[in-house]
Amino acid sequence: MNITTGELAQRMGDAESTAPGSTDDGCRLIVRRASEIEKKPVEWLWQSRIELGSLNLIGGDAGSKKSLLSCALAAAVTTGAAWPGDLNGRPPADTLFLPAEDDLSKAVAPRLAAAGADLERVHIVEATEIEKRTLACMLPRDAARLGRLIRQTDAKLCIIDPIKSYVDADTDSNRNEKVRNDLHPLVKVAADTNCAICLISHLNKACTTQPSALYRLAGSLAYVEVARTVSIVVADKDVPGRSVWVPVKINHAARPDALAFSVQTTDDGLPVVLWDKNPVPIDADEALAPKSKKASSVTDEAMEWLESELESGPMSAADVFKKGKEVSFSEPVLRHAYTRLGGKAVPIREAGKISGWEWSLPRRTS
C-alpha cells in the first residue's frame, strides 16, 4: 500500500505525540528512565558533615568563631590530618579561600599558619581581572573562573566567607528565586569538580514566630535549600569559652552529634581551635534557645563539686581535672568554676621549675 508524504508525516506526528513528555503545543518534557541514570555514591570530605561536590552552608553570629573554624578546616585538608572522630585521615589537598571581612596579612594568613595549614596549598582569591580591570570577585559572574581555578589546583575545599559579600549587588538576598538562580552556577561548579564549597553566613536575630534554626540563617531560604549540608556555630550556653558546631540539615546521611571546640592562644597571641574529644548530644534548636534562668548550669554544678572536693585542703590541678572528668566536668568548665569561686592557683615547683599547679579555695569567714 502506497503512503503519501502527508500521511507519513501525520503518522510520525502521532507516534511522537505518544512519546513520554510530549505535549500538544510543540514542546515536550525531557524524560529519562531511572534505569538509564548512572548511580553515584555520596562522597564526603568530612563524613556526614561536609559533602564533596556540593554546597555546604555554615552559619554563626559575629564572634561565634566560625572563621576560626574555617581555618581549622583548611588546615586539616591541606595537611591530611584526621578530623575529630575520624582516625583515618586523607591525602593532603589544596584549598581555595575567599575571605571578604578579615585582613589577609594580619588575620587570615597568620591564623592559617597557627592552625597548622600548609600555606603552599592554600590559594587566596583576592580579586578578578577582566579586560585589564581589577574588580571584586562576584557571583554568579565569576563562578566559571572559580571552577577553572579549582580544576587547576585540584582543590577539595573552597571557603567563601561570607557568601553575602560575594553575591552580585543586583541580587536581592531575600528573594528565593533570584538567589537560587544565582547560586545554580556555583552548584554546577561543585558537582563538576567534586569540590566541597563551604558558604559562611551570618545568623538573623532570634524571632519567636520562626523558632527553627533553619530560619536563622541570614538572607533567603534558598541558601538553606540549595546547600546539601547546613550547620551553625554558636557559643555554648553552659561552658563559657566553648563553641559548638551543630548540624542543622544533612541531606544524604543521618545527622551526627554536634562537636565542641575551645579557642587557645599561641605564644604569638594567635587564636587556634582546640577540639573536644567527645561529641555533644544537642540539636540546633536547643543550642540557639535562650538559657533558662531557673535551670542549674553546668558551671553552677561544677562550683558545688569543687567546694566539696577542696573542702579538706589543696589539690593539684591535674588531680582535679582527672577526678572531674570522672563526673563529666571538662577542664574549661572546672577552670571557670574555680575562678567564680575566687580560687587562685599556686605553682608547684620541682628543681626550680614549675611542674604543676595547686588549687585551693579561700577561707570563708563566719
GROMACS .gro file of C-alpha atoms in nm:
model
  366
    1MET     CA    1   0.000   0.000   0.000
    2ASN     CA    2   0.134   0.338  -0.103
    3ILE     CA    3   0.156   0.607   0.170
    4THR     CA    4   0.163   0.972   0.079
    5THR     CA    5   0.413   1.212   0.231
    6GLY     CA    6   0.135   1.383   0.426
    7GLU     CA    7   0.013   1.054   0.573
    8LEU     CA    8   0.368   0.959   0.675
    9ALA     CA    9   0.418   1.294   0.849
   10GLN     CA   10   0.088   1.251   1.029
   11ARG     CA   11   0.182   0.902   1.148
   12MET     CA   12   0.521   1.029   1.269
   13GLY     CA   13   0.346   1.310   1.450
   14ASP     CA   14   0.104   1.066   1.610
   15ALA     CA   15   0.394   0.848   1.723
   16GLU     CA   16   0.582   1.148   1.864
   17SER     CA   17   0.273   1.267   2.048
   18THR     CA   18   0.258   0.937   2.235
   19ALA     CA   19   0.624   0.958   2.346
   20PRO     CA   20   0.682   1.033   2.717
   21GLY     CA   21   0.683   1.407   2.784
   22SER     CA   22   0.517   1.509   2.456
   23THR     CA   23   0.253   1.783   2.458
   24ASP     CA   24   0.016   1.933   2.202
   25ASP     CA   25   0.186   2.274   2.187
   26GLY     CA   26   0.502   2.159   2.007
   27CYS     CA   27   0.704   2.147   2.328
   28ARG     CA   28   0.797   1.845   2.533
   29LEU     CA   29   0.934   1.748   2.870
   30ILE     CA   30   1.279   1.592   2.871
   31VAL     CA   31   1.243   1.250   3.031
   32ARG     CA   32   1.482   0.972   3.127
   33ARG     CA   33   1.404   0.636   3.276
   34ALA     CA   34   1.554   0.581   3.620
   35SER     CA   35   1.729   0.273   3.480
   36GLU     CA   36   1.927   0.499   3.244
   37ILE     CA   37   2.071   0.720   3.519
   38GLU     CA   38   2.425   0.645   3.636
   39LYS     CA   39   2.424   0.579   4.009
   40LYS     CA   40   2.697   0.751   4.210
   41PRO     CA   41   2.784   0.714   4.579
   42VAL     CA   42   2.781   1.020   4.805
   43GLU     CA   43   3.138   1.129   4.883
   44TRP     CA   44   3.235   1.317   5.196
   45LEU     CA   45   3.520   1.550   5.279
   46TRP     CA   46   3.419   1.501   5.644
   47GLN     CA   47   3.184   1.208   5.694
   48SER     CA   48   2.823   1.325   5.743
   49ARG     CA   49   2.934   1.687   5.794
   50ILE     CA   50   3.087   1.830   5.473
   51GLU     CA   51   2.987   1.679   5.139
   52LEU     CA   52   3.210   1.675   4.832
   53GLY     CA   53   3.061   1.800   4.506
   54SER     CA   54   2.803   2.014   4.687
   55LEU     CA   55   2.741   2.344   4.863
   56ASN     CA   56   2.776   2.335   5.242
   57LEU     CA   57   2.636   2.623   5.449
   58ILE     CA   58   2.790   2.718   5.786
   59GLY     CA   59   2.623   2.998   5.983
   60GLY     CA   60   2.703   3.181   6.303
   61ASP     CA   61   2.671   3.510   6.486
   62ALA     CA   62   2.956   3.761   6.489
   63GLY     CA   63   3.218   3.636   6.734
   64SER     CA   64   3.097   3.275   6.718
   65LYS     CA   65   3.440   3.160   6.590
   66LYS     CA   66   3.306   3.039   6.253
   67SER     CA   67   3.601   3.199   6.068
   68LEU     CA   68   3.845   3.022   6.302
   69LEU     CA   69   3.658   2.700   6.222
   70SER     CA   70   3.722   2.772   5.853
   71CYS     CA   71   4.096   2.796   5.924
   72ALA     CA   72   4.084   2.465   6.112
   73LEU     CA   73   3.907   2.301   5.817
   74ALA     CA   74   4.166   2.436   5.573
   75ALA     CA   75   4.449   2.314   5.797
   76ALA     CA   76   4.309   1.961   5.812
   77VAL     CA   77   4.251   1.942   5.435
   78THR     CA   78   4.592   2.081   5.333
   79THR     CA   79   4.786   1.854   5.570
   80GLY     CA   80   4.569   1.541   5.551
   81ALA     CA   81   4.514   1.547   5.927
   82ALA     CA   82   4.233   1.336   6.069
   83TRP     CA   83   3.909   1.504   6.169
   84PRO     CA   84   3.783   1.463   6.527
   85GLY     CA   85   3.630   1.117   6.548
   86ASP     CA   86   3.797   1.011   6.221
   87LEU     CA   87   4.119   0.817   6.271
   88ASN     CA   88   4.193   0.752   5.904
   89GLY     CA   89   4.277   1.094   5.765
   90ARG     CA   90   4.307   1.153   5.390
   91PRO     CA   91   4.567   1.261   5.134
   92PRO     CA   92   4.654   1.634   5.158
   93ALA     CA   93   4.467   1.855   4.911
   94ASP     CA   94   4.457   2.220   4.812
   95THR     CA   95   4.205   2.472   4.944
   96LEU     CA   96   4.064   2.793   4.795
   97PHE     CA   97   3.987   3.078   5.033
   98LEU     CA   98   3.770   3.382   4.955
   99PRO     CA   99   3.780   3.595   5.274
  100ALA     CA  100   3.600   3.930   5.247
  101GLU     CA  101   3.594   4.057   5.605
  102ASP     CA  102   3.936   3.974   5.753
  103ASP     CA  103   4.272   4.135   5.676
  104LEU     CA  104   4.487   3.892   5.477
  105SER     CA  105   4.824   3.979   5.632
  106LYS     CA  106   4.707   4.043   5.989
  107ALA     CA  107   4.439   3.778   6.030
  108VAL     CA  108   4.390   3.524   5.750
  109ALA     CA  109   4.748   3.413   5.676
  110PRO     CA  110   4.868   3.421   6.041
  111ARG     CA  111   4.564   3.224   6.161
  112LEU     CA  112   4.606   2.964   5.888
  113ALA     CA  113   4.971   2.925   5.987
  114ALA     CA  114   4.883   2.899   6.356
  115ALA     CA  115   4.623   2.631   6.274
  116GLY     CA  116   4.899   2.428   6.107
  117ALA     CA  117   4.782   2.468   5.746
  118ASP     CA  118   5.020   2.402   5.458
  119LEU     CA  119   5.022   2.758   5.324
  120GLU     CA  120   5.157   2.642   4.987
  121ARG     CA  121   4.829   2.457   4.937
  122VAL     CA  122   4.603   2.749   5.034
  123HIS     CA  123   4.507   2.974   4.741
  124ILE     CA  124   4.351   3.305   4.847
  125VAL     CA  125   4.131   3.467   4.583
  126GLU     CA  126   4.173   3.843   4.617
  127ALA     CA  127   4.002   3.984   4.306
  128THR     CA  128   3.910   3.928   3.941
  129GLU     CA  129   4.085   4.080   3.642
  130ILE     CA  130   3.855   4.149   3.345
  131GLU     CA  131   3.988   4.333   3.040
  132LYS     CA  132   4.282   4.469   3.243
  133ARG     CA  133   4.047   4.596   3.513
  134THR     CA  134   4.074   4.464   3.869
  135LEU     CA  135   3.730   4.401   4.014
  136ALA     CA  136   3.595   4.245   4.330
  137CYS     CA  137   3.514   3.878   4.283
  138MET     CA  138   3.138   3.835   4.238
  139LEU     CA  139   2.891   3.553   4.186
  140PRO     CA  140   2.746   3.432   3.959
  141ARG     CA  141   2.974   3.631   3.723
  142ASP     CA  142   3.295   3.459   3.837
  143ALA     CA  143   3.159   3.109   3.901
  144ALA     CA  144   3.314   2.963   3.584
  145ARG     CA  145   3.652   3.125   3.665
  146LEU     CA  146   3.634   2.978   4.013
  147GLY     CA  147   3.562   2.638   3.860
  148ARG     CA  148   3.871   2.662   3.639
  149LEU     CA  149   4.086   2.751   3.940
  150ILE     CA  150   3.951   2.454   4.134
  151ARG     CA  151   4.043   2.225   3.843
  152GLN     CA  152   4.390   2.379   3.807
  153THR     CA  153   4.469   2.332   4.177
  154ASP     CA  154   4.264   2.012   4.222
  155ALA     CA  155   4.122   2.174   4.536
  156LYS     CA  156   3.889   1.968   4.753
  157LEU     CA  157   3.770   2.258   4.970
  158CYS     CA  158   3.660   2.610   4.877
  159ILE     CA  159   3.560   2.852   5.155
  160ILE     CA  160   3.360   3.168   5.074
  161ASP     CA  161   3.345   3.388   5.384
  162PRO     CA  162   3.086   3.537   5.397
  163ILE     CA  163   2.879   3.440   5.096
  164LYS     CA  164   2.674   3.763   5.100
  165SER     CA  165   2.989   3.966   5.029
  166TYR     CA  166   3.035   3.775   4.703
  167VAL     CA  167   2.678   3.780   4.577
  168ASP     CA  168   2.616   4.026   4.293
  169ALA     CA  169   2.496   4.363   4.422
  170ASP     CA  170   2.194   4.333   4.191
  171THR     CA  171   2.083   4.021   4.377
  172ASP     CA  172   1.820   4.068   4.646
  173SER     CA  173   1.949   3.826   4.910
  174ASN     CA  174   1.597   3.778   5.043
  175ARG     CA  175   1.435   3.672   4.712
  176ASN     CA  176   1.436   3.294   4.690
  177GLU     CA  177   1.402   3.261   4.312
  178LYS     CA  178   1.675   3.515   4.235
  179VAL     CA  179   1.919   3.370   4.490
  180ARG     CA  180   1.854   3.014   4.371
  181ASN     CA  181   1.923   3.114   4.008
  182ASP     CA  182   2.242   3.297   4.105
  183LEU     CA  183   2.367   3.001   4.310
  184HIS     CA  184   2.298   2.749   4.032
  185PRO     CA  185   2.634   2.809   3.853
  186LEU     CA  186   2.814   2.753   4.184
  187VAL     CA  187   2.618   2.432   4.242
  188LYS     CA  188   2.731   2.314   3.898
  189VAL     CA  189   3.094   2.406   3.973
  190ALA     CA  190   3.085   2.198   4.292
  191ALA     CA  191   2.932   1.900   4.112
  192ASP     CA  192   3.165   1.917   3.810
  193THR     CA  193   3.483   1.947   4.020
  194ASN     CA  194   3.378   1.727   4.315
  195CYS     CA  195   3.489   2.008   4.545
  196ALA     CA  196   3.322   2.084   4.879
  197ILE     CA  197   3.224   2.451   4.861
  198CYS     CA  198   3.156   2.597   5.207
  199LEU     CA  199   2.947   2.913   5.226
  200ILE     CA  200   2.990   3.105   5.552
  201SER     CA  201   2.686   3.305   5.662
  202HIS     CA  202   2.568   3.521   5.948
  203LEU     CA  203   2.258   3.446   6.156
  204ASN     CA  204   1.944   3.656   6.175
  205LYS     CA  205   1.821   3.784   6.508
  206ALA     CA  206   1.607   3.538   6.701
  207CYS     CA  207   1.241   3.551   6.602
  208THR     CA  208   0.965   3.398   6.813
  209THR     CA  209   0.747   3.338   6.505
  210GLN     CA  210   1.025   3.141   6.330
  211PRO     CA  211   1.198   2.950   6.611
  212SER     CA  212   1.354   2.681   6.389
  213ALA     CA  213   1.729   2.704   6.333
  214LEU     CA  214   1.672   2.669   5.957
  215TYR     CA  215   1.518   3.017   5.953
  216ARG     CA  216   1.802   3.178   6.148
  217LEU     CA  217   2.043   3.173   5.852
  218ALA     CA  218   2.072   3.525   5.710
  219GLY     CA  219   1.916   3.608   5.374
  220SER     CA  220   1.697   3.397   5.152
  221LEU     CA  221   1.587   3.048   5.250
  222ALA     CA  222   1.727   2.945   4.910
  223TYR     CA  223   2.075   2.928   5.067
  224VAL     CA  224   1.946   2.660   5.305
  225GLU     CA  225   1.750   2.479   5.035
  226VAL     CA  226   2.036   2.463   4.783
  227ALA     CA  227   2.304   2.352   5.032
  228ARG     CA  228   2.330   1.977   5.092
  229THR     CA  229   2.458   2.029   5.447
  230VAL     CA  230   2.370   2.314   5.682
  231SER     CA  231   2.529   2.373   6.022
  232ILE     CA  232   2.571   2.653   6.275
  233VAL     CA  233   2.843   2.762   6.516
  234VAL     CA  234   2.717   2.901   6.847
  235ALA     CA  235   2.857   2.980   7.190
  236ASP     CA  236   2.798   2.703   7.442
  237LYS     CA  237   2.547   2.830   7.698
  238ASP     CA  238   2.675   2.600   7.971
  239VAL     CA  239   3.051   2.608   7.914
  240PRO     CA  240   3.199   2.959   7.896
  241GLY     CA  241   3.465   2.999   7.630
  242ARG     CA  242   3.347   2.695   7.434
  243SER     CA  243   3.168   2.686   7.098
  244VAL     CA  244   2.958   2.410   6.947
  245TRP     CA  245   2.933   2.327   6.577
  246VAL     CA  246   2.584   2.186   6.532
  247PRO     CA  247   2.445   2.010   6.221
  248VAL     CA  248   2.107   2.151   6.116
  249LYS     CA  249   2.039   1.971   5.786
  250ILE     CA  250   2.228   1.677   5.635
  251ASN     CA  251   2.063   1.562   5.312
  252HIS     CA  252   2.249   1.240   5.242
  253ALA     CA  253   2.329   1.094   5.584
  254ALA     CA  254   2.197   1.063   5.936
  255ARG     CA  255   2.252   1.385   6.129
  256PRO     CA  256   2.555   1.344   6.360
  257ASP     CA  257   2.604   1.489   6.707
  258ALA     CA  258   2.746   1.837   6.749
  259LEU     CA  259   3.117   1.892   6.801
  260ALA     CA  260   3.260   2.130   7.060
  261PHE     CA  261   3.578   2.333   7.050
  262SER     CA  262   3.751   2.598   7.254
  263VAL     CA  263   3.999   2.860   7.138
  264GLN     CA  264   4.354   2.860   7.268
  265THR     CA  265   4.614   3.130   7.217
  266THR     CA  266   4.957   3.051   7.076
  267ASP     CA  267   5.280   3.204   7.206
  268ASP     CA  268   5.243   3.460   6.927
  269GLY     CA  269   4.899   3.559   7.054
  270LEU     CA  270   4.708   3.392   6.769
  271PRO     CA  271   4.380   3.205   6.828
  272VAL     CA  272   4.356   2.838   6.728
  273VAL     CA  273   4.077   2.581   6.751
  274LEU     CA  274   4.116   2.302   7.006
  275TRP     CA  275   3.860   2.025   6.953
  276ASP     CA  276   3.693   1.849   7.244
  277LYS     CA  277   3.731   1.473   7.226
  278ASN     CA  278   3.366   1.389   7.289
  279PRO     CA  279   3.068   1.489   7.071
  280VAL     CA  280   2.784   1.692   7.222
  281PRO     CA  281   2.430   1.546   7.202
  282ILE     CA  282   2.247   1.872   7.129
  283ASP     CA  283   2.036   1.982   6.832
  284ALA     CA  284   2.041   2.323   6.666
  285ASP     CA  285   1.712   2.450   6.809
  286GLU     CA  286   1.827   2.362   7.160
  287ALA     CA  287   2.166   2.525   7.103
  288LEU     CA  288   2.000   2.850   6.992
  289ALA     CA  289   1.731   2.856   7.260
  290PRO     CA  290   1.772   3.117   7.537
  291LYS     CA  291   1.920   2.977   7.854
  292SER     CA  292   1.661   2.914   8.123
  293LYS     CA  293   1.719   3.127   8.429
  294LYS     CA  294   1.578   2.853   8.651
  295ALA     CA  295   1.797   2.577   8.513
  296SER     CA  296   2.112   2.495   8.707
  297SER     CA  297   2.405   2.540   8.470
  298VAL     CA  298   2.698   2.304   8.440
  299THR     CA  299   2.919   2.576   8.588
  300ASP     CA  300   2.699   2.600   8.900
  301GLU     CA  301   2.716   2.224   8.943
  302ALA     CA  302   3.094   2.231   8.898
  303MET     CA  303   3.124   2.503   9.163
  304GLU     CA  304   2.937   2.288   9.413
  305TRP     CA  305   3.153   1.987   9.327
  306LEU     CA  306   3.476   2.187   9.364
  307GLU     CA  307   3.372   2.323   9.702
  308SER     CA  308   3.316   1.967   9.820
  309GLU     CA  309   3.644   1.833   9.676
  310LEU     CA  310   3.862   2.118   9.805
  311GLU     CA  311   3.694   2.149  10.143
  312SER     CA  312   3.956   1.929  10.310
  313GLY     CA  313   4.254   2.111  10.160
  314PRO     CA  314   4.456   2.191   9.845
  315MET     CA  315   4.473   1.953   9.548
  316SER     CA  316   4.683   1.957   9.233
  317ALA     CA  317   4.501   2.086   8.926
  318ALA     CA  318   4.592   1.764   8.744
  319ASP     CA  319   4.410   1.559   9.009
  320VAL     CA  320   4.113   1.797   8.997
  321PHE     CA  321   4.085   1.753   8.620
  322LYS     CA  322   4.120   1.375   8.648
  323LYS     CA  323   3.851   1.344   8.915
  324GLY     CA  324   3.631   1.599   8.740
  325LYS     CA  325   3.645   1.402   8.417
  326GLU     CA  326   3.507   1.100   8.602
  327VAL     CA  327   3.191   1.300   8.678
  328SER     CA  328   3.173   1.460   8.328
  329PHE     CA  329   3.320   1.804   8.404
  330SER     CA  330   3.556   1.931   8.132
  331GLU     CA  331   3.870   2.134   8.204
  332PRO     CA  332   3.720   2.463   8.071
  333VAL     CA  333   3.417   2.418   8.299
  334LEU     CA  334   3.634   2.347   8.603
  335ARG     CA  335   3.862   2.642   8.533
  336HIS     CA  336   3.565   2.877   8.502
  337ALA     CA  337   3.403   2.738   8.818
  338TYR     CA  338   3.730   2.777   9.009
  339THR     CA  339   3.759   3.141   8.901
  340ARG     CA  340   3.398   3.206   9.001
  341LEU     CA  341   3.477   3.068   9.347
  342GLY     CA  342   3.768   3.310   9.384
  343GLY     CA  343   4.034   3.043   9.362
  344LYS     CA  344   4.393   3.130   9.276
  345ALA     CA  345   4.629   2.860   9.155
  346VAL     CA  346   4.972   2.832   9.321
  347PRO     CA  347   5.263   2.689   9.121
  348ILE     CA  348   5.416   2.358   9.228
  349ARG     CA  349   5.793   2.381   9.187
  350GLU     CA  350   6.039   2.097   9.147
  351ALA     CA  351   6.410   2.163   9.097
  352GLY     CA  352   6.334   2.530   9.047
  353LYS     CA  353   6.084   2.465   8.767
  354ILE     CA  354   5.704   2.475   8.765
  355SER     CA  355   5.579   2.117   8.738
  356GLY     CA  356   5.212   2.186   8.801
  357TRP     CA  357   4.956   2.395   8.984
  358GLU     CA  358   4.787   2.359   9.320
  359TRP     CA  359   4.425   2.457   9.370
  360SER     CA  360   4.264   2.566   9.694
  361LEU     CA  361   3.969   2.782   9.791
  362PRO     CA  362   3.984   3.098  10.002
  363ARG     CA  363   3.876   3.055  10.361
  364ARG     CA  364   3.531   3.177  10.442
  365THR     CA  365   3.485   3.397  10.746
  366SER     CA  366   3.183   3.330  10.961
   0.00000   0.00000   0.00000
